[in-house]
CSV table of C-alpha atoms in Angstrom, one decimal:
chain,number,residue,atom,x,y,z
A,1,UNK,CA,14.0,-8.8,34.4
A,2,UNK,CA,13.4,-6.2,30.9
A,3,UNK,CA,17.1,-6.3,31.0
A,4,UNK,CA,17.9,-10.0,31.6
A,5,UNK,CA,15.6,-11.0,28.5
A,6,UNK,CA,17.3,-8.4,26.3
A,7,UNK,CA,21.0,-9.6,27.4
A,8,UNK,CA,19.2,-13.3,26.5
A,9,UNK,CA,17.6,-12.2,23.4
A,10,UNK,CA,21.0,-10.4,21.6
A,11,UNK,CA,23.3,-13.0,22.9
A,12,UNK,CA,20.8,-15.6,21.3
A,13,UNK,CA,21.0,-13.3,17.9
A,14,UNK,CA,24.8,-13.1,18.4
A,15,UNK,CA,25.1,-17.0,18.7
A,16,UNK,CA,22.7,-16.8,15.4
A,17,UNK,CA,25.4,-14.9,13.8
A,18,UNK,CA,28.2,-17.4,14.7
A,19,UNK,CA,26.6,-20.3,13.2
A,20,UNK,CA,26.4,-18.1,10.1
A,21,UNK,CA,29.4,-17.3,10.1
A,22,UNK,CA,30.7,-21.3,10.6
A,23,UNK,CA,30.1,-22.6,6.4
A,24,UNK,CA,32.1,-19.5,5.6
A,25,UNK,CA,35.1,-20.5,7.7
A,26,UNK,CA,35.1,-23.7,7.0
A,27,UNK,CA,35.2,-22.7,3.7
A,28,UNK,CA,38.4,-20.4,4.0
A,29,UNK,CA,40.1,-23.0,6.4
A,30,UNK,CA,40.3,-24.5,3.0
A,31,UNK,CA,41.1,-21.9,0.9
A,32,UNK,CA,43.9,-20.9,3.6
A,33,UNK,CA,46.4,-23.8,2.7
A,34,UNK,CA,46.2,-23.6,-1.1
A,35,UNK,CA,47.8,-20.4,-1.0
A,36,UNK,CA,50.0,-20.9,1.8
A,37,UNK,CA,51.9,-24.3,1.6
A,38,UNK,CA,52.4,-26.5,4.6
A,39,UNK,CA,49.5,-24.2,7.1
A,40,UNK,CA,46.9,-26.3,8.6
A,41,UNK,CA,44.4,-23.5,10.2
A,42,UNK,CA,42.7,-26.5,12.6
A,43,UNK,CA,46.1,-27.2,14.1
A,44,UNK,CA,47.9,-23.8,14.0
A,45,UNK,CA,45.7,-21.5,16.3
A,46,UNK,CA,46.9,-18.0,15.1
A,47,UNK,CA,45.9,-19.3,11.3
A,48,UNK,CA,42.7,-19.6,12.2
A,49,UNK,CA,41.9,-15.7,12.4
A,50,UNK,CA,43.7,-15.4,9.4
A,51,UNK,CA,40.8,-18.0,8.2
A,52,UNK,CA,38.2,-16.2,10.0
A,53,UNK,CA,39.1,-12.6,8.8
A,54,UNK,CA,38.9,-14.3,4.8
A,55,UNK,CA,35.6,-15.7,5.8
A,56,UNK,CA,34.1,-12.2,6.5
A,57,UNK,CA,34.8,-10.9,2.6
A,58,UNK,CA,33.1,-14.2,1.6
A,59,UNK,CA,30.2,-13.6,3.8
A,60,UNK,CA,29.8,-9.8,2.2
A,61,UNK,CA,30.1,-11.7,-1.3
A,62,UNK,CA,27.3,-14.1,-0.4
A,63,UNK,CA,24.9,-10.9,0.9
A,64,UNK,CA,25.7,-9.3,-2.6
A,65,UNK,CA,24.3,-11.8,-4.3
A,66,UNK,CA,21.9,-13.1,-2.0
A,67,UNK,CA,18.9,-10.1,-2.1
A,68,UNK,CA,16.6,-12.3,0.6
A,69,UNK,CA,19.2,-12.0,3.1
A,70,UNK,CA,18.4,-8.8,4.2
A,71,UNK,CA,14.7,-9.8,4.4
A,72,UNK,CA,15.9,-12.8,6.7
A,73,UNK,CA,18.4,-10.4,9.1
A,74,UNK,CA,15.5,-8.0,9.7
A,75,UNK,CA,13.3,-10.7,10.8
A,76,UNK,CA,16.0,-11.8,13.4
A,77,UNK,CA,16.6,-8.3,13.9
A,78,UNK,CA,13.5,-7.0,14.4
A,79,UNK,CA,12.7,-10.4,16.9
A,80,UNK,CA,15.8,-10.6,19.0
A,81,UNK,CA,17.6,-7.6,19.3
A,82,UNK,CA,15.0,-6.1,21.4
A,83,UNK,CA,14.2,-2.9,18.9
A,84,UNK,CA,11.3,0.0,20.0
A,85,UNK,CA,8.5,-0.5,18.1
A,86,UNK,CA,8.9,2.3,16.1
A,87,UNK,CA,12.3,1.4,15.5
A,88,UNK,CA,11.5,-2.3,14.4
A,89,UNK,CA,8.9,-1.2,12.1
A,90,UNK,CA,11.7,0.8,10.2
A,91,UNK,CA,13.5,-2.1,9.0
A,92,UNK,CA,12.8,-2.9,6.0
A,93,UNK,CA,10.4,-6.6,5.0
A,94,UNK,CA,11.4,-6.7,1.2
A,95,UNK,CA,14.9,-8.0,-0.3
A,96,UNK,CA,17.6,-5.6,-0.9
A,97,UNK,CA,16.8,-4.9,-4.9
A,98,UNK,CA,18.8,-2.1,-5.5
A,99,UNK,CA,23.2,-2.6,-5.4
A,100,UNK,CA,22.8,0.5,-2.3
A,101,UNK,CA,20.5,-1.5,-0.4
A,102,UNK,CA,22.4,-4.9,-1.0
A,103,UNK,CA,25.7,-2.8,0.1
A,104,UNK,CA,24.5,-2.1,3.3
A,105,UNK,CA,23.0,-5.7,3.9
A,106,UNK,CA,26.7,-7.1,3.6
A,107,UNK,CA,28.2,-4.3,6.1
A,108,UNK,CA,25.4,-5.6,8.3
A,109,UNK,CA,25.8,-9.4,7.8
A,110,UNK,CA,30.1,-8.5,8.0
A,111,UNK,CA,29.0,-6.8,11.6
A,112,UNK,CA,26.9,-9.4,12.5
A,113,UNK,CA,29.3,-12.5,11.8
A,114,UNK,CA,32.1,-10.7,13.2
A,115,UNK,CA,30.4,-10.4,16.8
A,116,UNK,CA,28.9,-13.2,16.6
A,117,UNK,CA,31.7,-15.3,15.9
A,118,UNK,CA,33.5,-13.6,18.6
A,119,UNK,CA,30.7,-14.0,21.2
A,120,UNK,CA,30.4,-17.3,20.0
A,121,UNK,CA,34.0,-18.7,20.7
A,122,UNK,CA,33.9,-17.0,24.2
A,123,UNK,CA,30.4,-19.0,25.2
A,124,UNK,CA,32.5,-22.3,23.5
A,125,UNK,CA,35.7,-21.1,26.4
A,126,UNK,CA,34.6,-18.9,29.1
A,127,UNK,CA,31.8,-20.5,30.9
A,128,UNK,CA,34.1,-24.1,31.6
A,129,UNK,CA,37.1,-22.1,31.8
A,130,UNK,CA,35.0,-20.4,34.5
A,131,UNK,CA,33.9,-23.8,36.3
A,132,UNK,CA,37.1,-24.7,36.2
A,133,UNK,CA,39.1,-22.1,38.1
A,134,UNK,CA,35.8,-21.6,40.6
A,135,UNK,CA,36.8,-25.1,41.2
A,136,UNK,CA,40.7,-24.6,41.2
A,137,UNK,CA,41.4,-24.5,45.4
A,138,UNK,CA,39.6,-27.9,46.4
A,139,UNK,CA,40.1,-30.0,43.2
A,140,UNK,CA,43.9,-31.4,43.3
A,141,UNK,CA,44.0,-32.1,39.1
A,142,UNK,CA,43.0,-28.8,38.4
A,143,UNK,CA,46.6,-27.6,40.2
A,144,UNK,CA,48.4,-29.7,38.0
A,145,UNK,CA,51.0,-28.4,36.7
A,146,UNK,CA,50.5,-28.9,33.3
A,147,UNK,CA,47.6,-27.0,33.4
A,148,UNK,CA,49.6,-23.9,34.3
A,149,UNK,CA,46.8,-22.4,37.2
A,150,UNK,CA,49.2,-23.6,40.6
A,151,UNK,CA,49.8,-20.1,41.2
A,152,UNK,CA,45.6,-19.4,41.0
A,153,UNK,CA,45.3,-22.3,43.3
A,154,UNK,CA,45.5,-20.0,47.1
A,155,UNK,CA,42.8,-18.3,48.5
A,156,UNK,CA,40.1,-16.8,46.4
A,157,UNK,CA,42.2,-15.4,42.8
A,158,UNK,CA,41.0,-18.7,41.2
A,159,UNK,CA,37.1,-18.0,41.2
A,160,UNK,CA,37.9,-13.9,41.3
A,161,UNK,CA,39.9,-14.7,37.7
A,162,UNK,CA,36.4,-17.0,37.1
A,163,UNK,CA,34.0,-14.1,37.5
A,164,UNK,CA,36.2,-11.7,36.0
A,165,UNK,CA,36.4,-14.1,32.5
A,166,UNK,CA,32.2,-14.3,32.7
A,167,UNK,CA,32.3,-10.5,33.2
A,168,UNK,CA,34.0,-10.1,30.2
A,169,UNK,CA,31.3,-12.6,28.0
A,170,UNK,CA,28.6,-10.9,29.6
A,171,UNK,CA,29.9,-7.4,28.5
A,172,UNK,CA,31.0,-8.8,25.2
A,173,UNK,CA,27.8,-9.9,24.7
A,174,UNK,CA,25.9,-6.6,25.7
A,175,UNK,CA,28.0,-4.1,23.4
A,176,UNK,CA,28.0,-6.3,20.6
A,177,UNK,CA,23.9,-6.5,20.7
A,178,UNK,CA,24.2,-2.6,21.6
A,179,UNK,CA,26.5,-1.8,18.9
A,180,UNK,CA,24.0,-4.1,16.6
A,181,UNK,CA,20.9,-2.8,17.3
A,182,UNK,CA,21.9,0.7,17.0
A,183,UNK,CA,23.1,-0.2,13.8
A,184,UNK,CA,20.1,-2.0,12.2
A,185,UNK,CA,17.9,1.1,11.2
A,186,UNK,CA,20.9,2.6,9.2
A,187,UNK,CA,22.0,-0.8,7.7
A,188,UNK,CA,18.7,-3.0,7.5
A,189,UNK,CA,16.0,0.0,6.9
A,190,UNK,CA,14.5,0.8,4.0
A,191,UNK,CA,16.5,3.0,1.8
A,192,UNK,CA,15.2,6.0,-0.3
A,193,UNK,CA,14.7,3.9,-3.3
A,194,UNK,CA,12.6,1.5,-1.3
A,195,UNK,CA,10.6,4.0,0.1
A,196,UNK,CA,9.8,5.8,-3.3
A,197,UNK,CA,8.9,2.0,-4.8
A,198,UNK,CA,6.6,1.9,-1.3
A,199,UNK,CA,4.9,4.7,-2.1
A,200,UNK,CA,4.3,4.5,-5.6
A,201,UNK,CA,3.2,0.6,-4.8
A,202,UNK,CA,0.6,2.6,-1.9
A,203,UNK,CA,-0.4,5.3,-4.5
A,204,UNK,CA,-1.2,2.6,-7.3
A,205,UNK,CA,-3.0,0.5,-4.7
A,206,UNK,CA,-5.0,3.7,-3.9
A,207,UNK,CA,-5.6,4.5,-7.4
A,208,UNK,CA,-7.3,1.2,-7.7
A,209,UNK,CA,-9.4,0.9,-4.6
A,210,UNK,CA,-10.4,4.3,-5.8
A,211,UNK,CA,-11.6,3.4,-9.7
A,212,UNK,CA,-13.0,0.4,-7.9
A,213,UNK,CA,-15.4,2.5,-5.7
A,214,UNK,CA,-15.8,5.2,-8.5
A,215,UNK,CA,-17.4,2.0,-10.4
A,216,UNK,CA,-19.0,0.5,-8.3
A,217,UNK,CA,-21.1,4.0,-7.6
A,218,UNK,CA,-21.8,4.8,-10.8
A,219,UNK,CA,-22.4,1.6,-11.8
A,220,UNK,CA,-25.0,-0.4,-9.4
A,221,UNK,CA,-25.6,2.8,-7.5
A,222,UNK,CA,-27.4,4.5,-10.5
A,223,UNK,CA,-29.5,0.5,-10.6
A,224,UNK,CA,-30.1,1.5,-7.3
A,225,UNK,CA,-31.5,4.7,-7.5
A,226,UNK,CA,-34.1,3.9,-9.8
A,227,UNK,CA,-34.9,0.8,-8.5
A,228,UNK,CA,-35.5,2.6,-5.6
A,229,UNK,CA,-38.0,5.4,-7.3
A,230,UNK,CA,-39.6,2.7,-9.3
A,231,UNK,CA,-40.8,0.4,-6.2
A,232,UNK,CA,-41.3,3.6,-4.3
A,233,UNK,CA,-44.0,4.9,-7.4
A,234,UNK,CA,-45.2,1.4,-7.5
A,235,UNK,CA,-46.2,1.5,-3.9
A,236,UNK,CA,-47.8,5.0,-3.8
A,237,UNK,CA,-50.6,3.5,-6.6
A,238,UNK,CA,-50.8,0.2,-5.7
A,239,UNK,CA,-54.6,-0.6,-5.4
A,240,UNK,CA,-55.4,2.8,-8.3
A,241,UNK,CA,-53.3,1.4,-10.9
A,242,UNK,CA,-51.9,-2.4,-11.6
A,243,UNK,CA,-51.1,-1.7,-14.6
A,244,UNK,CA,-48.4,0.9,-14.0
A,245,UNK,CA,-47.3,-1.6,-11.2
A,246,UNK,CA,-47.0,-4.1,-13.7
A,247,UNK,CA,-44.5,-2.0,-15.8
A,248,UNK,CA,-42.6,-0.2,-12.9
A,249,UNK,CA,-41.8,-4.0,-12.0
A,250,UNK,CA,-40.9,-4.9,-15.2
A,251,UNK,CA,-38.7,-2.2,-15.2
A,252,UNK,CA,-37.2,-3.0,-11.7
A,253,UNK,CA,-36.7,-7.1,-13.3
A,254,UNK,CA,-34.8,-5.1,-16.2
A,255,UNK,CA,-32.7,-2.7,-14.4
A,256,UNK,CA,-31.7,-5.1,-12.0
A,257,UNK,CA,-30.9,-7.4,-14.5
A,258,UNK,CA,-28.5,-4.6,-16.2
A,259,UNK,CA,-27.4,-4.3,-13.2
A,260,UNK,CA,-25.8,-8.0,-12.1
A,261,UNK,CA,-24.2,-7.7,-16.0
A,262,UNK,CA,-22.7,-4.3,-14.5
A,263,UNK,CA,-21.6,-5.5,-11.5
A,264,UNK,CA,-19.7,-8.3,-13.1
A,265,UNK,CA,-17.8,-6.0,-15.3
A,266,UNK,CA,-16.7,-3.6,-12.5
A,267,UNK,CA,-15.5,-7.0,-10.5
A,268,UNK,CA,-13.6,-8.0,-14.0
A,269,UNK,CA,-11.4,-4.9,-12.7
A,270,UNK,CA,-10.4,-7.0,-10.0
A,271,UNK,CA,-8.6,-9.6,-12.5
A,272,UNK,CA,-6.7,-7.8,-15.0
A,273,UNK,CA,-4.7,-9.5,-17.0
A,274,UNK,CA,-1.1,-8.3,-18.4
A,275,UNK,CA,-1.9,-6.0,-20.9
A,276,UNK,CA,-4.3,-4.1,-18.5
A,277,UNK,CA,-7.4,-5.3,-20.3
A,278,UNK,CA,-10.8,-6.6,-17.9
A,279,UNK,CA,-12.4,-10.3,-18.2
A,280,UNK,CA,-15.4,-8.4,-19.5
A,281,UNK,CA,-16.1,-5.2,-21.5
A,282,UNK,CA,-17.0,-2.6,-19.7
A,283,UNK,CA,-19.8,-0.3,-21.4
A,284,UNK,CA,-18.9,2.7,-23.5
A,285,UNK,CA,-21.6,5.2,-25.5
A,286,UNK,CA,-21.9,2.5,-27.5
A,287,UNK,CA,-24.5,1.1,-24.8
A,288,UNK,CA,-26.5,5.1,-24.0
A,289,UNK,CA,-29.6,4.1,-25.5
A,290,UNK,CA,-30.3,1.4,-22.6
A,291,UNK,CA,-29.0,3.8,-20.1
A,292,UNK,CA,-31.4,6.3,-21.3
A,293,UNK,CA,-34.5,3.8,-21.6
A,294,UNK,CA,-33.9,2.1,-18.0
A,295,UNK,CA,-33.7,6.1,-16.6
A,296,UNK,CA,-36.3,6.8,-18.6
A,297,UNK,CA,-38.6,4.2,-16.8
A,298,UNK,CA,-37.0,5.5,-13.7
A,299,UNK,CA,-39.0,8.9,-14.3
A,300,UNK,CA,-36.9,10.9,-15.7
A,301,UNK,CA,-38.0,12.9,-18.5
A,302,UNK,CA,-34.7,13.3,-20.6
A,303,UNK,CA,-34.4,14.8,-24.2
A,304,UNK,CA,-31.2,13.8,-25.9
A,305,UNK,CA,-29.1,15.2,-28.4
A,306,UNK,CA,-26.1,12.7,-29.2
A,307,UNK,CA,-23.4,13.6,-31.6
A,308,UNK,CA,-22.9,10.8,-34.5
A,309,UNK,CA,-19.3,10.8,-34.0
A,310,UNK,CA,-19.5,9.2,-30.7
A,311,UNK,CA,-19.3,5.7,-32.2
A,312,UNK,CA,-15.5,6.3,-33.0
A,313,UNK,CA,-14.3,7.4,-29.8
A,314,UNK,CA,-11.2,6.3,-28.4
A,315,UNK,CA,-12.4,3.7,-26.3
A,316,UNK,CA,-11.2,5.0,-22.5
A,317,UNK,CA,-12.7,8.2,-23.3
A,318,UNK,CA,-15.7,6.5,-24.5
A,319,UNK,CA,-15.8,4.2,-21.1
A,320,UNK,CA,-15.4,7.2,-19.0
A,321,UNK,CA,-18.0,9.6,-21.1
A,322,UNK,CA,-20.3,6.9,-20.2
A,323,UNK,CA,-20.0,6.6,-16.4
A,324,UNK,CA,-19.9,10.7,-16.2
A,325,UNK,CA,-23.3,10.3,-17.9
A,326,UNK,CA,-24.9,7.6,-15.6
A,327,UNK,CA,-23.7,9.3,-13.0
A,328,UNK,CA,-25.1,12.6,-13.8
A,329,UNK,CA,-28.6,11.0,-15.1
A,330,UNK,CA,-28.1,9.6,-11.2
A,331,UNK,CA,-27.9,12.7,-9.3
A,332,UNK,CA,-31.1,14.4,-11.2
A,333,UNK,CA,-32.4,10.9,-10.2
A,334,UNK,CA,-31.8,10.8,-6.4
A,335,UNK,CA,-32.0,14.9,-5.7
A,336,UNK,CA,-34.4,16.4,-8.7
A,337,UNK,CA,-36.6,13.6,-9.0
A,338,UNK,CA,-38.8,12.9,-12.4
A,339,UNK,CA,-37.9,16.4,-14.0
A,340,UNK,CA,-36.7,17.1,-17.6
A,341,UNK,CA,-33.3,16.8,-18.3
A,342,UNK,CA,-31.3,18.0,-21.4
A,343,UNK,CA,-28.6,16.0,-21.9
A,344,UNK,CA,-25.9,16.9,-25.2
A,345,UNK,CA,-22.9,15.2,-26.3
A,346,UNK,CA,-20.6,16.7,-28.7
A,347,UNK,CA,-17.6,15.3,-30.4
A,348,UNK,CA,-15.0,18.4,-31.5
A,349,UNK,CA,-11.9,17.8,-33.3
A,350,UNK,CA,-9.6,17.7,-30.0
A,351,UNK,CA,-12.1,17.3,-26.9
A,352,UNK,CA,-15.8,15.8,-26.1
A,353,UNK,CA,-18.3,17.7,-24.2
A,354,UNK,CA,-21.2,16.5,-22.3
A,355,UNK,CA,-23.4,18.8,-20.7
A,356,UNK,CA,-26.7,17.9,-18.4
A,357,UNK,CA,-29.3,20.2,-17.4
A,358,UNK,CA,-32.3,20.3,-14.7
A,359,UNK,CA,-34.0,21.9,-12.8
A,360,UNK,CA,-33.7,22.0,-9.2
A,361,UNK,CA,-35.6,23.3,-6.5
A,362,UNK,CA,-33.9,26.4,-5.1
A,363,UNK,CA,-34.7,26.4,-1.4
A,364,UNK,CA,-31.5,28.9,-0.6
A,365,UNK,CA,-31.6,32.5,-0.6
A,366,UNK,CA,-27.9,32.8,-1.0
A,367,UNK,CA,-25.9,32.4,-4.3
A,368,UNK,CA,-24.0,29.0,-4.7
A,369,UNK,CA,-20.4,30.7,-3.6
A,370,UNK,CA,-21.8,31.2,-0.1
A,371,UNK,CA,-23.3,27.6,0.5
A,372,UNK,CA,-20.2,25.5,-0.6
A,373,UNK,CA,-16.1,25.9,-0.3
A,374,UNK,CA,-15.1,27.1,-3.6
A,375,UNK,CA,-11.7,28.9,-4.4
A,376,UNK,CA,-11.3,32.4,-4.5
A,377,UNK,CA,-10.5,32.7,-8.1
A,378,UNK,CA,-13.8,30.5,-8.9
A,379,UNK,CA,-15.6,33.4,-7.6
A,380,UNK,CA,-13.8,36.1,-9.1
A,381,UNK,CA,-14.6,34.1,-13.1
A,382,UNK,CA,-18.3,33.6,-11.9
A,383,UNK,CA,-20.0,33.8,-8.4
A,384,UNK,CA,-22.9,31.2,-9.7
A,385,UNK,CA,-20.0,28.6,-11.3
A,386,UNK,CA,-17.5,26.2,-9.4
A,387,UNK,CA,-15.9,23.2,-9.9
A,388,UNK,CA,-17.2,19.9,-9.0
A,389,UNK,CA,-15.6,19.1,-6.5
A,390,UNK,CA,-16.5,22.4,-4.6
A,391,UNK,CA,-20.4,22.0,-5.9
A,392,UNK,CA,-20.5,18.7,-4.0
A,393,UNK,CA,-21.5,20.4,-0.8
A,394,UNK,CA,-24.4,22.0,-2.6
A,395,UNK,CA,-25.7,19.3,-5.0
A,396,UNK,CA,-25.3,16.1,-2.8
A,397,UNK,CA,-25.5,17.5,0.9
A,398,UNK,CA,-28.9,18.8,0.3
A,399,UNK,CA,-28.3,22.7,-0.5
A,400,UNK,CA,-30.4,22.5,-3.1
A,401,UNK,CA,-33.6,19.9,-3.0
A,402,UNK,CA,-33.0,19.5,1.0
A,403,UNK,CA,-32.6,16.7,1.6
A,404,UNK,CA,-29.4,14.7,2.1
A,405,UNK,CA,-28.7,11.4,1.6
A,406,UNK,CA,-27.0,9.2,4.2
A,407,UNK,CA,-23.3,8.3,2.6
A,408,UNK,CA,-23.9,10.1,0.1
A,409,UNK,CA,-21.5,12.9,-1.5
A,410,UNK,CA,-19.0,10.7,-3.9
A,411,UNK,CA,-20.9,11.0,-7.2
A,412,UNK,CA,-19.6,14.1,-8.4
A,413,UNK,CA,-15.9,14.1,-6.9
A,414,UNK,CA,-16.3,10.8,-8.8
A,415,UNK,CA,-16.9,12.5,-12.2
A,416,UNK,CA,-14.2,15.2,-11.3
A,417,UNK,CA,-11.6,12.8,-10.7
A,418,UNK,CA,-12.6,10.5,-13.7
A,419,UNK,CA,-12.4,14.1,-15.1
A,420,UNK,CA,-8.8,15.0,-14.0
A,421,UNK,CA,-7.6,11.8,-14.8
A,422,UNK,CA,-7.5,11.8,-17.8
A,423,UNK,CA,-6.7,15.6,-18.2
A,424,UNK,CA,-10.4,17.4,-18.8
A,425,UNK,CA,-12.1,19.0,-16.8
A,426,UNK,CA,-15.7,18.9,-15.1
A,427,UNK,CA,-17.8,22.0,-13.4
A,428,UNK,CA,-21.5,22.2,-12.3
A,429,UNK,CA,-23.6,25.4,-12.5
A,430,UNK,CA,-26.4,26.4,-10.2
A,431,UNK,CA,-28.2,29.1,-10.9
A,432,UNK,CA,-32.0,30.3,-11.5
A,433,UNK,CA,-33.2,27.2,-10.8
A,434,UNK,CA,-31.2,25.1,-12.9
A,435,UNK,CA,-28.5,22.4,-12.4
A,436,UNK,CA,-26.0,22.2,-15.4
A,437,UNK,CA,-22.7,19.8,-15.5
A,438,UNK,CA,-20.4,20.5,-17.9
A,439,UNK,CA,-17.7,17.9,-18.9
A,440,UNK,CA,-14.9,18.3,-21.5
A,441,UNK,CA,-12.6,15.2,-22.0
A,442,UNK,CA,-9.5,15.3,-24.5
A,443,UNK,CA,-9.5,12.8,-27.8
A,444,UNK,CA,-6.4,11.8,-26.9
A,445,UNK,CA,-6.6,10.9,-23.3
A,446,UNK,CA,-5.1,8.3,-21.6
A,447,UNK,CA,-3.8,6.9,-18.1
């Protein structure tokens, strides 16, 4: 039965590729008797494969300049000629861009018009012609002879020379599918071009589901953490103290507040325009002061030394300074609670510098190179100093307050690869009780 629907399947994609193949003969059956005088390719029957071989050089012209063909013969490809699944899902969905891919699309559609048109004329001719000679020793006109069959008329050659004729459409039909779908991976798949513009399209797409999320983190989730220590406080001294109530919950109204406006510029990433530039501004130092005053309410206790300079920043460097710092100011939040921090931002002649300090509670007896995965050669520079990404472990999983949050562990791979980007570097220092981040970002970054 598998085998019956995939005989009906590439006979139905063969009989597809006939009626394809018909405007294009047409067109050379016209073609045919202005270069040769007095040849009528409807009457004279070997003119007509004269017509149907300069039909196949139009039908490569037509793929050529048609890239959505190949798009349309994977479809019927992929649907009919009865491909593995893994096979199928090699062929390729987009039109042929590039001249190599649009080459191989016409040596497919040539392949595909030539069987089809062959597998078409023998359904037109060998299924009556078939009837007919089944029927050849008990119908009388049949044995005519100006049909030319008398001799087929005894015994049982008539309907033996029937079956033999739909033998050979049935096998005509099977290798040309065969011969078809083994040749649709080379001919219709995607070709190395396509599959480095499919990567980089996946890569790009990654890149912005990722500065999405990074956003979105440092962005409502810092609103969130101190939302979440202000209603917590507010709770604790409830009935001893309605005025501090009063003010945690105007600071909650503000923060959350700040917060919708920062939400609405992370989702004005989602509708770039053009030139690369968001519906609204995101914030940039520019704005520190009311990231430091809603913290500030928060509980933290933070002392800050900003460098004058920071006003004429470039503004992407500027942009991502400020995240880094909201999400740093966020982690001393959600793991060090209210403790001082010492934040500093310096502006040198070729990079900018941020460095945060707090202290944390060292409940591990082992240095930081034994509680998280750092390299080898991070150990050998300093045992108490790794990278970010390697302090992750230690910071956010609860190596060094104890207690981890659930989902949590993205804030500081988010500052290293806000970091990376845009060719600086971040590292984070525990040691003696003391948590210090340490960002450098070039002047001249960009991405």
């Amino acid at each position: 039965m598998h085998r019956a629907r995939l005989l009906v399947g590439r006979w139905v994609h063969l009989i597809l590729g006939g009626a394809l193949l018909t405007p294009f003969f047409l067109l050379a059956t016209f073609v045919v008797p202005l270069v040769f005088d007095g040849v009528n390719p409807f009457n004279d029957f070997p003119w007509q494969f004269a017509a149907f071989a300069l039909a196949l050089p139009l039908a490569a012209l037509g793929a050529l300049l048609f890239p959505l063909l190949r798009t349309l013969e994977a479809t019927a490809a992929r649907s009919l000629c009865g491909l593995p699944a893994d096979v199928a899902a090699e062929l390729a969905e987009e039109p042929a861009d590039s001249w190599a891919a649009r080459r191989r699309t016409a040596m497919w559609f040539v392949a595909h018009l030539t069987a089809g048109g062959i597998v078409s004329g023998m359904t037109l001719a060998a299924p009556p012609a078939a009837v007919a000679l089944f029927l050849l020793p008990v119908a009388d006109p049949l044995r005519h002879q100006e049909l030319g069959w008398p001799d087929l008329a005894g015994g049982l050659l008539g309907p033996l020379t029937g079956l033999g004729l739909l033998a050979l459409w049935v096998g005509t039909t099977w290798v040309g599918g065969r011969l078809l779908a083994r040749g649709a991976p080379v001919m219709l798949g995607r070709t190395p071009a396509d599959r480095l513009a499919a990567a980089e399209r996946r890569a790009a797409d990654l890149a912005s589901r990722n500065r999405l999320a990074r956003e979105l983190h440092d962005s409502v989730g810092h609103a969130l953490s101190a939302v979440t220590l202000q209603a917590g406080a507010a709770r604790r001294v409830l009935d001893r103290d309605p005025e501090f109530v009063r003010q945690a919950l105007a600071a909650i109204e503000e923060t959350t507040r700040d917060a919708v406006a920062e939400l609405d510029t992370v989702l004005g990433l989602l509708r770039e325009d053009g030139d690369g530039r968001t519906t609204a501004p995101a914030p940039t130092l520019d704005g520190l002061d009311g990231l430091l005053a809603r913290t500030r309410a928060a509980g933290l206790r933070i002392t800050a030394d900003i460098d004058d300079d920071c006003g004429r920043l470039p503004p992407l460097v500027s942009r991502e300074a400020y995240r880094m710092v909201q999400e740093g100011l966020s982690n001393a939040l959600r793991h060090a609670g209210a403790v001082p921090v010492g934040l500093r931002i310096t502006v040198g002649t070729e990079e900018l510098t941020i460095t945060m300090e707090n202290p944390v509670e060292d409940r591990v007896e082992s240095p930081v190179e034994d509680r998280v995965d750092s390299p080898a050669e991070d150990r050998m520079k300093n045992p108490a100093e790794v990278p970010v990404e390697a302090a992750v472990t230690y910071v956010e999983g609860g190596g060094a307050t104890g207690g981890a949050r659930p989902g949590g562990g993205h804030g500081l791979r988010g500052i290293a690869e806000r970091a990376r980007l845009l060719g600086g570097e971040a590292r984070a220092t525990g040691r003696d009780g003391v948590w210090r981040l340490t960002v450098r970002l070039p002047l001249g970054a960009s991405r």
